[in-house]
């Protein structure tokens, strides 16, 4: 094993990401001292500077996307959600195939900005449509409709640009709605809101995640999977390798997302009273009004992108997705899943996973991984209905532990497509471990059918 493919600890691009994340934390506290108009302008200026410094000429891609969305919203708010989804997703295709048109290949930073901007523009179009629909209701019923977190006016082009290029999470996320952004800009007394304690709380595990990422990554480099030498190892070693790769993958994202959340917390973005019952990505779900007689408790659930504990220790595949990249899951759940062209849950989940894979990129590995998820969901549903439902409390407990173990192996297995990217490498790896998770999933479905009679 002495000739393992060498891999550097961190690429130059990752060091730039790290620098942007590290700087956004202290900068956020300074933004609390600014008045709303200055805060809006400064956040736009800083975000645009970061974008131009890292994306160079490719900043034009994001600008074209924003202007296109603004034109759509202006010309037809009624059809804006569908049109903006079509526009941003078609532009993503052009963006990814840009070299075929003789244009220079975008930087990884331009890709990160484009991905988050796509989510923002689709969400914005939906928010503007909701605003107009509610306004029409108000006129006809003479009463204010109780829409939680709805816009109070249609955003101007300056508002849209400042939301699109707001420096907070511009390349790393989390995704947040336009209303969340406006609430942040207009915060009446940002200095009175919690900041330092929750920020440090979120940063506390980051050095541990970072150290684990560097340590395990140096022992189990991904490039080794693509070598002939790897296939000479025994099958148990090859299986174990995917466990190590997914561990590295998780540690990398845990540290990045916790750092990104801390950047939001320091600026006060997504800070709402606990009684607003905020959801990651979506923000408040119930109307809340300040009660002057009691001391308000606040949380930052709106910008929570990762629940590290539940990602690792929840039992089901379907729940694993719920705790991972949570703000993007909210976006998929609200704008993609309800409009899926299917009725059945598994097919709708498949459609949502396909859209998610397309959003991530055009690499076949994404599709192979994401489209394995519905198969795993069907397998766990079949076993729950035919086996778990018939067991006593102790039996169910044992079932859940086995279920959890298989869930983690399913994610290890799917992660390989995500990191190897191309179809040949992914299928070669899966073949080297005999497509074990596909086989187990199909067996579970068949056993479930037989036991159900």
GROMACS .gro file of C-alpha atoms in nm, residues 3-5 223-234 238 425 428 432:
model
   19
    3UNK     CA    1   0.216   0.346  -0.366
    4UNK     CA    2  -0.116   0.503  -0.268
    5UNK     CA    3  -0.203   0.802  -0.486
  223UNK     CA    4  -0.749   0.900  -0.585
  224UNK     CA    5  -0.638   0.555  -0.460
  225UNK     CA    6  -0.982   0.412  -0.552
  226UNK     CA    7  -0.904   0.474  -0.920
  227UNK     CA    8  -0.581   0.266  -0.916
  228UNK     CA    9  -0.522  -0.097  -1.016
  229UNK     CA   10  -0.357  -0.151  -0.677
  230UNK     CA   11  -0.689  -0.077  -0.504
  231UNK     CA   12  -0.863  -0.364  -0.685
  232UNK     CA   13  -0.594  -0.604  -0.558
  233UNK     CA   14  -0.701  -0.536  -0.198
  234UNK     CA   15  -0.949  -0.780  -0.040
  238UNK     CA   16  -1.259  -0.214  -0.045
  425UNK     CA   17  -1.517   0.513  -1.178
  428UNK     CA   18  -1.612   0.017  -1.124
  432UNK     CA   19  -1.563  -0.413  -0.690
   0.00000   0.00000   0.00000
